[in-house]
mmCIF file with all atom_site columns, C-alpha atoms in Angstrom:
data_model
loop_
_atom_site.group_PDB
_atom_site.id
_atom_site.type_symbol
_atom_site.label_atom_id
_atom_site.label_alt_id
_atom_site.label_comp_id
_atom_site.label_asym_id
_atom_site.label_entity_id
_atom_site.label_seq_id
_atom_site.pdbx_PDB_ins_code
_atom_site.Cartn_x
_atom_site.Cartn_y
_atom_site.Cartn_z
_atom_site.occupancy
_atom_site.B_iso_or_equiv
_atom_site.pdbx_formal_charge
_atom_site.auth_seq_id
_atom_site.auth_comp_id
_atom_site.auth_asym_id
_atom_site.auth_atom_id
_atom_site.pdbx_PDB_model_num
ATOM 1   C CA . MET A 1 1   ? 0.000  0.000   0.000   1.00 95.00 ? 81  MET A CA 1
ATOM 2   C CA . TYR A 1 2   ? 1.183  3.486   -0.869  1.00 94.00 ? 82  TYR A CA 1
ATOM 3   C CA . PHE A 1 3   ? 1.178  6.316   1.710   1.00 95.00 ? 83  PHE A CA 1
ATOM 4   C CA . ASP A 1 4   ? 1.584  9.994   0.845   1.00 95.00 ? 84  ASP A CA 1
ATOM 5   C CA . PHE A 1 5   ? 3.248  11.473  3.926   1.00 95.00 ? 85  PHE A CA 1
ATOM 6   C CA . GLU A 1 6   ? 2.451  15.011  2.782   1.00 94.00 ? 86  GLU A CA 1
ATOM 7   C CA . THR A 1 7   ? -1.266 14.366  3.214   1.00 96.00 ? 87  THR A CA 1
ATOM 8   C CA . LEU A 1 8   ? -1.193 11.771  6.010   1.00 95.00 ? 88  LEU A CA 1
ATOM 9   C CA . ALA A 1 9   ? -2.258 12.805  9.517   1.00 94.00 ? 89  ALA A CA 1
ATOM 10  C CA . ARG A 1 10  ? 0.489  13.351  12.109  1.00 88.00 ? 90  ARG A CA 1
ATOM 11  C CA . LYS A 1 11  ? -0.504 10.358  14.247  1.00 89.00 ? 91  LYS A CA 1
ATOM 12  C CA . ASP A 1 12  ? -0.575 8.088   11.200  1.00 94.00 ? 92  ASP A CA 1
ATOM 13  C CA . ARG A 1 13  ? 2.880  9.188   10.035  1.00 92.00 ? 93  ARG A CA 1
ATOM 14  C CA . TYR A 1 14  ? 4.184  8.490   13.520  1.00 89.00 ? 94  TYR A CA 1
ATOM 15  C CA . LYS A 1 15  ? 2.562  5.060   13.640  1.00 91.00 ? 95  LYS A CA 1
ATOM 16  C CA . LEU A 1 16  ? 4.074  4.003   10.317  1.00 94.00 ? 96  LEU A CA 1
ATOM 17  C CA . LEU A 1 17  ? 7.565  5.286   11.155  1.00 92.00 ? 97  LEU A CA 1
ATOM 18  C CA . VAL A 1 18  ? 7.826  3.675   14.583  1.00 90.00 ? 98  VAL A CA 1
ATOM 19  C CA . SER A 1 19  ? 6.374  0.406   13.277  1.00 92.00 ? 99  SER A CA 1
ATOM 20  C CA . THR A 1 20  ? 8.983  0.053   10.542  1.00 93.00 ? 100 THR A CA 1
ATOM 21  C CA . VAL A 1 21  ? 12.201 1.756   11.706  1.00 92.00 ? 101 VAL A CA 1
ATOM 22  C CA . LEU A 1 22  ? 13.218 -0.731  14.377  1.00 91.00 ? 102 LEU A CA 1
ATOM 23  C CA . PRO A 1 23  ? 14.556 -1.811  16.708  1.00 94.00 ? 103 PRO A CA 1
ATOM 24  C CA . ARG A 1 24  ? 15.587 1.668   17.791  1.00 95.00 ? 104 ARG A CA 1
ATOM 25  C CA . PRO A 1 25  ? 18.258 2.236   20.471  1.00 96.00 ? 105 PRO A CA 1
ATOM 26  C CA . ILE A 1 26  ? 17.105 4.219   23.484  1.00 96.00 ? 106 ILE A CA 1
ATOM 27  C CA . ALA A 1 27  ? 18.758 7.385   24.708  1.00 97.00 ? 107 ALA A CA 1
ATOM 28  C CA . PHE A 1 28  ? 17.851 7.722   28.390  1.00 97.00 ? 108 PHE A CA 1
ATOM 29  C CA . VAL A 1 29  ? 18.753 11.395  28.762  1.00 97.00 ? 109 VAL A CA 1
ATOM 30  C CA . THR A 1 30  ? 19.558 13.084  32.057  1.00 97.00 ? 110 THR A CA 1
ATOM 31  C CA . SER A 1 31  ? 19.720 16.870  32.127  1.00 97.00 ? 111 SER A CA 1
ATOM 32  C CA . LEU A 1 32  ? 19.475 19.784  34.547  1.00 96.00 ? 112 LEU A CA 1
ATOM 33  C CA . ASP A 1 33  ? 17.318 22.891  34.437  1.00 95.00 ? 113 ASP A CA 1
ATOM 34  C CA . GLU A 1 34  ? 18.548 26.360  35.394  1.00 94.00 ? 114 GLU A CA 1
ATOM 35  C CA . LYS A 1 35  ? 17.832 25.632  39.068  1.00 94.00 ? 115 LYS A CA 1
ATOM 36  C CA . GLY A 1 36  ? 19.883 22.431  39.007  1.00 95.00 ? 116 GLY A CA 1
ATOM 37  C CA . ARG A 1 37  ? 16.860 20.124  39.137  1.00 95.00 ? 117 ARG A CA 1
ATOM 38  C CA . ILE A 1 38  ? 17.274 16.711  37.477  1.00 96.00 ? 118 ILE A CA 1
ATOM 39  C CA . ASN A 1 39  ? 15.188 15.552  34.563  1.00 96.00 ? 119 ASN A CA 1
ATOM 40  C CA . ALA A 1 40  ? 15.343 12.055  33.069  1.00 97.00 ? 120 ALA A CA 1
ATOM 41  C CA . ALA A 1 41  ? 13.537 10.965  29.914  1.00 96.00 ? 121 ALA A CA 1
ATOM 42  C CA . PRO A 1 42  ? 13.930 8.203   27.309  1.00 96.00 ? 122 PRO A CA 1
ATOM 43  C CA . PHE A 1 43  ? 13.991 8.842   23.553  1.00 96.00 ? 123 PHE A CA 1
ATOM 44  C CA . SER A 1 44  ? 14.000 6.177   20.846  1.00 95.00 ? 124 SER A CA 1
ATOM 45  C CA . PHE A 1 45  ? 14.674 8.510   17.914  1.00 94.00 ? 125 PHE A CA 1
ATOM 46  C CA . PHE A 1 46  ? 18.378 8.196   18.655  1.00 97.00 ? 126 PHE A CA 1
ATOM 47  C CA . ASN A 1 47  ? 21.666 7.017   17.194  1.00 97.00 ? 127 ASN A CA 1
ATOM 48  C CA . ALA A 1 48  ? 25.398 7.658   16.835  1.00 97.00 ? 128 ALA A CA 1
ATOM 49  C CA . MET A 1 49  ? 26.103 9.634   13.662  1.00 96.00 ? 129 MET A CA 1
ATOM 50  C CA . SER A 1 50  ? 29.845 10.302  13.653  1.00 96.00 ? 130 SER A CA 1
ATOM 51  C CA . ALA A 1 51  ? 33.036 9.087   15.319  1.00 95.00 ? 131 ALA A CA 1
ATOM 52  C CA . HIS A 1 52  ? 35.173 12.067  14.328  1.00 95.00 ? 132 HIS A CA 1
ATOM 53  C CA . PRO A 1 53  ? 33.882 14.215  15.901  1.00 96.00 ? 133 PRO A CA 1
ATOM 54  C CA . PRO A 1 54  ? 32.018 11.786  18.188  1.00 97.00 ? 134 PRO A CA 1
ATOM 55  C CA . VAL A 1 55  ? 28.388 12.807  17.748  1.00 98.00 ? 135 VAL A CA 1
ATOM 56  C CA . VAL A 1 56  ? 25.022 11.440  18.839  1.00 98.00 ? 136 VAL A CA 1
ATOM 57  C CA . VAL A 1 57  ? 21.669 12.628  17.541  1.00 98.00 ? 137 VAL A CA 1
ATOM 58  C CA . ILE A 1 58  ? 18.371 12.586  19.410  1.00 97.00 ? 138 ILE A CA 1
ATOM 59  C CA . GLY A 1 59  ? 14.921 13.411  18.092  1.00 95.00 ? 139 GLY A CA 1
ATOM 60  C CA . VAL A 1 60  ? 13.062 15.252  20.850  1.00 92.00 ? 140 VAL A CA 1
ATOM 61  C CA . ASN A 1 61  ? 9.466  15.346  19.710  1.00 81.00 ? 141 ASN A CA 1
ATOM 62  C CA . ALA A 1 62  ? 6.796  17.246  21.596  1.00 69.00 ? 142 ALA A CA 1
ATOM 63  C CA . ASP A 1 63  ? 3.449  15.674  22.309  1.00 61.00 ? 143 ASP A CA 1
ATOM 64  C CA . GLU A 1 64  ? 0.253  17.536  21.530  1.00 52.00 ? 144 GLU A CA 1
ATOM 65  C CA . THR A 1 65  ? 0.072  19.239  24.942  1.00 48.00 ? 145 THR A CA 1
ATOM 66  C CA . ARG A 1 66  ? 3.550  20.545  25.795  1.00 51.00 ? 146 ARG A CA 1
ATOM 67  C CA . SER A 1 67  ? 7.192  20.351  24.791  1.00 61.00 ? 147 SER A CA 1
ATOM 68  C CA . LYS A 1 68  ? 9.662  18.099  26.564  1.00 78.00 ? 148 LYS A CA 1
ATOM 69  C CA . ASP A 1 69  ? 11.622 19.360  29.578  1.00 89.00 ? 149 ASP A CA 1
ATOM 70  C CA . THR A 1 70  ? 14.725 17.832  27.989  1.00 93.00 ? 150 THR A CA 1
ATOM 71  C CA . ILE A 1 71  ? 14.856 20.264  25.063  1.00 93.00 ? 151 ILE A CA 1
ATOM 72  C CA . HIS A 1 72  ? 14.400 23.231  27.410  1.00 92.00 ? 152 HIS A CA 1
ATOM 73  C CA . ASN A 1 73  ? 17.200 22.021  29.690  1.00 95.00 ? 153 ASN A CA 1
ATOM 74  C CA . VAL A 1 74  ? 19.617 21.202  26.875  1.00 96.00 ? 154 VAL A CA 1
ATOM 75  C CA . ARG A 1 75  ? 19.101 24.607  25.290  1.00 95.00 ? 155 ARG A CA 1
ATOM 76  C CA . ALA A 1 76  ? 19.508 26.370  28.650  1.00 95.00 ? 156 ALA A CA 1
ATOM 77  C CA . THR A 1 77  ? 22.608 24.545  29.906  1.00 97.00 ? 157 THR A CA 1
ATOM 78  C CA . GLY A 1 78  ? 24.217 23.017  26.806  1.00 97.00 ? 158 GLY A CA 1
ATOM 79  C CA . GLU A 1 79  ? 24.860 19.697  28.562  1.00 98.00 ? 159 GLU A CA 1
ATOM 80  C CA . PHE A 1 80  ? 23.260 16.272  28.931  1.00 98.00 ? 160 PHE A CA 1
ATOM 81  C CA . VAL A 1 81  ? 24.101 12.612  29.508  1.00 98.00 ? 161 VAL A CA 1
ATOM 82  C CA . VAL A 1 82  ? 22.936 9.697   27.371  1.00 98.00 ? 162 VAL A CA 1
ATOM 83  C CA . ASN A 1 83  ? 22.500 6.552   29.472  1.00 98.00 ? 163 ASN A CA 1
ATOM 84  C CA . MET A 1 84  ? 22.053 3.317   27.539  1.00 97.00 ? 164 MET A CA 1
ATOM 85  C CA . VAL A 1 85  ? 19.091 1.271   28.751  1.00 97.00 ? 165 VAL A CA 1
ATOM 86  C CA . CYS A 1 86  ? 19.487 -2.393  29.671  1.00 96.00 ? 166 CYS A CA 1
ATOM 87  C CA . GLU A 1 87  ? 16.845 -4.921  30.608  1.00 95.00 ? 167 GLU A CA 1
ATOM 88  C CA . ALA A 1 88  ? 17.785 -4.764  34.299  1.00 95.00 ? 168 ALA A CA 1
ATOM 89  C CA . PHE A 1 89  ? 16.146 -1.344  34.731  1.00 96.00 ? 169 PHE A CA 1
ATOM 90  C CA . ALA A 1 90  ? 13.743 -1.243  31.789  1.00 96.00 ? 170 ALA A CA 1
ATOM 91  C CA . GLU A 1 91  ? 10.662 -0.876  33.981  1.00 96.00 ? 171 GLU A CA 1
ATOM 92  C CA . GLU A 1 92  ? 12.210 2.044   35.855  1.00 97.00 ? 172 GLU A CA 1
ATOM 93  C CA . MET A 1 93  ? 13.035 3.708   32.520  1.00 97.00 ? 173 MET A CA 1
ATOM 94  C CA . VAL A 1 94  ? 9.387  3.392   31.519  1.00 96.00 ? 174 VAL A CA 1
ATOM 95  C CA . VAL A 1 95  ? 8.367  5.164   34.742  1.00 96.00 ? 175 VAL A CA 1
ATOM 96  C CA . CYS A 1 96  ? 10.566 8.097   33.737  1.00 96.00 ? 176 CYS A CA 1
ATOM 97  C CA . ALA A 1 97  ? 8.659  8.369   30.446  1.00 92.00 ? 177 ALA A CA 1
ATOM 98  C CA . ALA A 1 98  ? 5.503  9.381   32.331  1.00 92.00 ? 178 ALA A CA 1
ATOM 99  C CA . ASP A 1 99  ? 4.344  12.996  32.067  1.00 89.00 ? 179 ASP A CA 1
ATOM 100 C CA . PHE A 1 100 ? 5.779  14.231  35.365  1.00 91.00 ? 180 PHE A CA 1
ATOM 101 C CA . PRO A 1 101 ? 5.399  17.986  35.941  1.00 90.00 ? 181 PRO A CA 1
ATOM 102 C CA . PRO A 1 102 ? 8.464  20.172  35.308  1.00 87.00 ? 182 PRO A CA 1
ATOM 103 C CA . GLY A 1 103 ? 10.940 20.143  38.188  1.00 86.00 ? 183 GLY A CA 1
ATOM 104 C CA . GLU A 1 104 ? 10.029 16.709  39.538  1.00 91.00 ? 184 GLU A CA 1
ATOM 105 C CA . ASN A 1 105 ? 12.947 14.262  39.712  1.00 95.00 ? 185 ASN A CA 1
ATOM 106 C CA . GLU A 1 106 ? 12.037 11.243  37.592  1.00 96.00 ? 186 GLU A CA 1
ATOM 107 C CA . LEU A 1 107 ? 15.038 9.253   38.825  1.00 97.00 ? 187 LEU A CA 1
ATOM 108 C CA . GLU A 1 108 ? 13.832 9.511   42.401  1.00 96.00 ? 188 GLU A CA 1
ATOM 109 C CA . ALA A 1 109 ? 10.294 8.650   41.359  1.00 96.00 ? 189 ALA A CA 1
ATOM 110 C CA . ALA A 1 110 ? 11.551 5.503   39.613  1.00 97.00 ? 190 ALA A CA 1
ATOM 111 C CA . GLY A 1 111 ? 13.933 4.526   42.407  1.00 97.00 ? 191 GLY A CA 1
ATOM 112 C CA . LEU A 1 112 ? 17.041 4.929   40.247  1.00 97.00 ? 192 LEU A CA 1
ATOM 113 C CA . GLU A 1 113 ? 20.347 6.073   41.723  1.00 97.00 ? 193 GLU A CA 1
ATOM 114 C CA . SER A 1 114 ? 22.544 8.653   40.044  1.00 97.00 ? 194 SER A CA 1
ATOM 115 C CA . LEU A 1 115 ? 26.299 9.184   39.948  1.00 97.00 ? 195 LEU A CA 1
ATOM 116 C CA . PRO A 1 116 ? 28.232 12.392  39.293  1.00 98.00 ? 196 PRO A CA 1
ATOM 117 C CA . SER A 1 117 ? 29.579 12.976  35.820  1.00 98.00 ? 197 SER A CA 1
ATOM 118 C CA . VAL A 1 118 ? 33.142 14.179  35.192  1.00 98.00 ? 198 VAL A CA 1
ATOM 119 C CA . LYS A 1 119 ? 32.991 16.777  32.426  1.00 98.00 ? 199 LYS A CA 1
ATOM 120 C CA . VAL A 1 120 ? 29.343 17.873  32.551  1.00 98.00 ? 200 VAL A CA 1
ATOM 121 C CA . LYS A 1 121 ? 26.986 18.819  35.378  1.00 98.00 ? 201 LYS A CA 1
ATOM 122 C CA . PRO A 1 122 ? 24.020 16.494  34.726  1.00 98.00 ? 202 PRO A CA 1
ATOM 123 C CA . PRO A 1 123 ? 24.397 13.203  36.615  1.00 98.00 ? 203 PRO A CA 1
ATOM 124 C CA . ARG A 1 124 ? 24.494 9.783   35.014  1.00 98.00 ? 204 ARG A CA 1
ATOM 125 C CA . VAL A 1 125 ? 22.292 6.786   35.776  1.00 98.00 ? 205 VAL A CA 1
ATOM 126 C CA . ALA A 1 126 ? 24.157 4.327   38.009  1.00 97.00 ? 206 ALA A CA 1
ATOM 127 C CA . ALA A 1 127 ? 22.336 1.256   36.667  1.00 97.00 ? 207 ALA A CA 1
ATOM 128 C CA . SER A 1 128 ? 23.273 1.993   33.059  1.00 97.00 ? 208 SER A CA 1
ATOM 129 C CA . PRO A 1 129 ? 26.148 -0.066  31.593  1.00 97.00 ? 209 PRO A CA 1
ATOM 130 C CA . VAL A 1 130 ? 27.222 2.868   29.392  1.00 97.00 ? 210 VAL A CA 1
ATOM 131 C CA . ASN A 1 131 ? 26.957 6.614   29.994  1.00 98.00 ? 211 ASN A CA 1
ATOM 132 C CA . MET A 1 132 ? 27.920 9.266   27.440  1.00 98.00 ? 212 MET A CA 1
ATOM 133 C CA . GLU A 1 133 ? 28.630 12.758  28.715  1.00 98.00 ? 213 GLU A CA 1
ATOM 134 C CA . CYS A 1 134 ? 27.627 15.215  25.995  1.00 98.00 ? 214 CYS A CA 1
ATOM 135 C CA . VAL A 1 135 ? 27.787 18.906  25.211  1.00 98.00 ? 215 VAL A CA 1
ATOM 136 C CA . LEU A 1 136 ? 25.350 20.507  22.839  1.00 98.00 ? 216 LEU A CA 1
ATOM 137 C CA . GLN A 1 137 ? 26.603 20.958  19.288  1.00 96.00 ? 217 GLN A CA 1
ATOM 138 C CA . THR A 1 138 ? 23.383 22.393  17.902  1.00 96.00 ? 218 THR A CA 1
ATOM 139 C CA . VAL A 1 139 ? 19.618 22.023  17.880  1.00 95.00 ? 219 VAL A CA 1
ATOM 140 C CA . VAL A 1 140 ? 17.891 21.688  14.535  1.00 95.00 ? 220 VAL A CA 1
ATOM 141 C CA . ALA A 1 141 ? 14.310 22.950  14.837  1.00 92.00 ? 221 ALA A CA 1
ATOM 142 C CA . LEU A 1 142 ? 11.926 21.076  12.558  1.00 90.00 ? 222 LEU A CA 1
ATOM 143 C CA . GLY A 1 143 ? 8.844  23.127  13.389  1.00 80.00 ? 223 GLY A CA 1
ATOM 144 C CA . ASN A 1 144 ? 5.850  22.433  15.647  1.00 78.00 ? 224 ASN A CA 1
ATOM 145 C CA . ASP A 1 145 ? 8.312  22.063  18.536  1.00 79.00 ? 225 ASP A CA 1
ATOM 146 C CA . GLN A 1 146 ? 9.948  19.028  16.941  1.00 88.00 ? 226 GLN A CA 1
ATOM 147 C CA . ASN A 1 147 ? 13.720 19.185  17.381  1.00 93.00 ? 227 ASN A CA 1
ATOM 148 C CA . ILE A 1 148 ? 16.866 17.256  16.601  1.00 95.00 ? 228 ILE A CA 1
ATOM 149 C CA . VAL A 1 149 ? 19.516 17.561  19.320  1.00 97.00 ? 229 VAL A CA 1
ATOM 150 C CA . ILE A 1 150 ? 23.060 17.048  18.070  1.00 98.00 ? 230 ILE A CA 1
ATOM 151 C CA . GLY A 1 151 ? 25.490 16.401  20.903  1.00 98.00 ? 231 GLY A CA 1
ATOM 152 C CA . ARG A 1 152 ? 29.237 15.894  20.990  1.00 98.00 ? 232 ARG A CA 1
ATOM 153 C CA . VAL A 1 153 ? 30.376 13.089  23.286  1.00 98.00 ? 233 VAL A CA 1
ATOM 154 C CA . VAL A 1 154 ? 33.143 14.426  25.530  1.00 98.00 ? 234 VAL A CA 1
ATOM 155 C CA . ALA A 1 155 ? 33.435 11.417  27.855  1.00 98.00 ? 235 ALA A CA 1
ATOM 156 C CA . MET A 1 156 ? 32.128 7.876   28.182  1.00 97.00 ? 236 MET A CA 1
ATOM 157 C CA . HIS A 1 157 ? 31.758 5.503   31.112  1.00 97.00 ? 237 HIS A CA 1
ATOM 158 C CA . VAL A 1 158 ? 31.611 1.739   30.525  1.00 96.00 ? 238 VAL A CA 1
ATOM 159 C CA . LYS A 1 159 ? 31.178 -0.590  33.486  1.00 95.00 ? 239 LYS A CA 1
ATOM 160 C CA . ASP A 1 160 ? 34.346 -2.589  34.110  1.00 94.00 ? 240 ASP A CA 1
ATOM 161 C CA . GLU A 1 161 ? 32.629 -5.972  33.893  1.00 94.00 ? 241 GLU A CA 1
ATOM 162 C CA . PHE A 1 162 ? 31.759 -5.329  30.253  1.00 94.00 ? 242 PHE A CA 1
ATOM 163 C CA . LEU A 1 163 ? 35.126 -3.983  29.134  1.00 92.00 ? 243 LEU A CA 1
ATOM 164 C CA . ASP A 1 164 ? 38.547 -5.260  28.136  1.00 90.00 ? 244 ASP A CA 1
ATOM 165 C CA . ALA A 1 165 ? 40.346 -2.008  28.885  1.00 85.00 ? 245 ALA A CA 1
ATOM 166 C CA . GLU A 1 166 ? 43.573 -2.989  27.116  1.00 87.00 ? 246 GLU A CA 1
ATOM 167 C CA . LYS A 1 167 ? 41.870 -3.754  23.797  1.00 88.00 ? 247 LYS A CA 1
ATOM 168 C CA . LEU A 1 168 ? 38.946 -1.332  24.307  1.00 87.00 ? 248 LEU A CA 1
ATOM 169 C CA . TYR A 1 169 ? 36.686 -4.283  23.576  1.00 92.00 ? 249 TYR A CA 1
ATOM 170 C CA . VAL A 1 170 ? 33.145 -3.970  24.891  1.00 93.00 ? 250 VAL A CA 1
ATOM 171 C CA . ALA A 1 171 ? 31.322 -7.243  25.514  1.00 92.00 ? 251 ALA A CA 1
ATOM 172 C CA . THR A 1 172 ? 28.293 -6.100  23.557  1.00 90.00 ? 252 THR A CA 1
ATOM 173 C CA . GLU A 1 173 ? 26.523 -9.416  23.911  1.00 89.00 ? 253 GLU A CA 1
ATOM 174 C CA . ARG A 1 174 ? 26.530 -9.063  27.726  1.00 92.00 ? 254 ARG A CA 1
ATOM 175 C CA . LEU A 1 175 ? 25.429 -5.432  28.027  1.00 93.00 ? 255 LEU A CA 1
ATOM 176 C CA . GLY A 1 176 ? 21.791 -6.445  27.925  1.00 93.00 ? 256 GLY A CA 1
ATOM 177 C CA . VAL A 1 177 ? 20.715 -3.247  26.185  1.00 95.00 ? 257 VAL A CA 1
ATOM 178 C CA . ILE A 1 178 ? 17.222 -3.163  24.744  1.00 95.00 ? 258 ILE A CA 1
ATOM 179 C CA . GLY A 1 179 ? 15.701 -1.461  21.711  1.00 95.00 ? 259 GLY A CA 1
ATOM 180 C CA . ARG A 1 180 ? 12.315 0.118   21.142  1.00 95.00 ? 260 ARG A CA 1
ATOM 181 C CA . MET A 1 181 ? 9.855  -1.737  18.957  1.00 94.00 ? 261 MET A CA 1
ATOM 182 C CA . HIS A 1 182 ? 6.335  -0.895  17.802  1.00 87.00 ? 262 HIS A CA 1
ATOM 183 C CA . GLY A 1 183 ? 3.153  -0.088  19.687  1.00 80.00 ? 263 GLY A CA 1
ATOM 184 C CA . THR A 1 184 ? 2.768  0.278   23.431  1.00 82.00 ? 264 THR A CA 1
ATOM 185 C CA . GLY A 1 185 ? 5.395  -1.335  25.598  1.00 88.00 ? 265 GLY A CA 1
ATOM 186 C CA . TRP A 1 186 ? 7.169  -3.530  23.044  1.00 94.00 ? 266 TRP A CA 1
ATOM 187 C CA . TYR A 1 187 ? 10.970 -3.804  23.199  1.00 95.00 ? 267 TYR A CA 1
ATOM 188 C CA . ALA A 1 188 ? 13.647 -6.047  21.696  1.00 95.00 ? 268 ALA A CA 1
ATOM 189 C CA . ARG A 1 189 ? 16.533 -7.743  23.478  1.00 93.00 ? 269 ARG A CA 1
ATOM 190 C CA . THR A 1 190 ? 20.053 -7.742  22.029  1.00 90.00 ? 270 THR A CA 1
ATOM 191 C CA . THR A 1 191 ? 20.995 -11.159 23.378  1.00 87.00 ? 271 THR A CA 1
ATOM 192 C CA . ASP A 1 192 ? 19.887 -13.090 20.286  1.00 88.00 ? 272 ASP A CA 1
ATOM 193 C CA . LEU A 1 193 ? 22.681 -12.273 17.839  1.00 87.00 ? 273 LEU A CA 1
ATOM 194 C CA . VAL A 1 194 ? 23.497 -13.321 14.299  1.00 90.00 ? 274 VAL A CA 1
ATOM 195 C CA . GLN A 1 195 ? 26.643 -12.423 12.370  1.00 90.00 ? 275 GLN A CA 1
ATOM 196 C CA . TYR A 1 196 ? 26.912 -11.447 8.702   1.00 94.00 ? 276 TYR A CA 1
ATOM 197 C CA . PRO A 1 197 ? 30.590 -10.640 8.016   1.00 94.00 ? 277 PRO A CA 1
ATOM 198 C CA . ARG A 1 198 ? 31.321 -7.909  5.485   1.00 95.00 ? 278 ARG A CA 1
ATOM 199 C CA . ILE A 1 199 ? 33.034 -8.870  2.245   1.00 94.00 ? 279 ILE A CA 1
ATOM 200 C CA . THR A 1 200 ? 35.293 -6.984  -0.136  1.00 93.00 ? 280 THR A CA 1
ATOM 201 C CA . TYR A 1 201 ? 34.576 -6.325  -3.785  1.00 90.00 ? 281 TYR A CA 1
ATOM 202 C CA . ALA A 1 202 ? 37.301 -8.838  -4.698  1.00 88.00 ? 282 ALA A CA 1
ATOM 203 C CA . GLN A 1 203 ? 35.583 -11.492 -2.579  1.00 90.00 ? 283 GLN A CA 1
ATOM 204 C CA . TRP A 1 204 ? 32.263 -10.758 -4.257  1.00 90.00 ? 284 TRP A CA 1
ATOM 205 C CA . LEU A 1 205 ? 33.860 -11.140 -7.686  1.00 91.00 ? 285 LEU A CA 1
ATOM 206 C CA . GLU A 1 206 ? 35.431 -14.437 -6.661  1.00 88.00 ? 286 GLU A CA 1
ATOM 207 C CA . ARG A 1 207 ? 32.156 -15.683 -5.243  1.00 88.00 ? 287 ARG A CA 1
ATOM 208 C CA . HIS A 1 208 ? 30.400 -14.999 -8.548  1.00 87.00 ? 288 HIS A CA 1
ATOM 209 C CA . GLY A 1 209 ? 33.274 -16.138 -10.784 1.00 82.00 ? 289 GLY A CA 1
ATOM 210 C CA . ARG A 1 210 ? 33.824 -12.703 -12.262 1.00 75.00 ? 290 ARG A CA 1
ATOM 211 C CA . ARG A 1 211 ? 36.832 -10.481 -12.892 1.00 72.00 ? 291 ARG A CA 1
ATOM 212 C CA . LYS A 1 212 ? 37.462 -6.789  -12.345 1.00 66.00 ? 292 LYS A CA 1
ATOM 213 C CA . ALA A 1 213 ? 36.805 -4.519  -15.298 1.00 65.00 ? 293 ALA A CA 1
ATOM 214 C CA . GLY A 1 214 ? 39.817 -4.347  -17.612 1.00 56.00 ? 294 GLY A CA 1
ATOM 215 C CA . GLU A 1 215 ? 41.221 -7.744  -16.601 1.00 60.00 ? 295 GLU A CA 1
#
């Protein structure tokens, strides 16, 4: 079936996008407002977009009633922390997605402990296996209070039990991170893995019994 996104209703565009672009990694963002009050909120429009400079991108989309506290805080302070979400505290993360009033500490409400960051003021989530301390690069306003936050990662914390520090090898299969799926409350685990090694052009030619052009 064909869908014209220029004529489709907002809720229908959203439904189609989140039902097909998946699984999506979750940025559990901690930030501070001007008074130093903690805010914590998860976002599944998120990914790493560059290694040099190290950049992450988060889509902070307003609902139909009010904009997110996160975008206000990030604009005001220029700092935030991305905490990767694992299955061990998935239910607590969901609590933080509730529409708490501005100024209320979602981490406390969910029973999650925080730890101080090193290079930025917002705290990090203690239960998270990976925390990325970020400074704001820019905000791209898309209209209707829909925004793309581009942040530069200035520091990262990886729990020792998941890291070979000498080789900088992260035991990805043991992190237990989860990804957002479709509908209400559906998530995917990252413990069921399958490997498809990349091949070179020369290997592809050999596999198909062909030669490079000019040979």
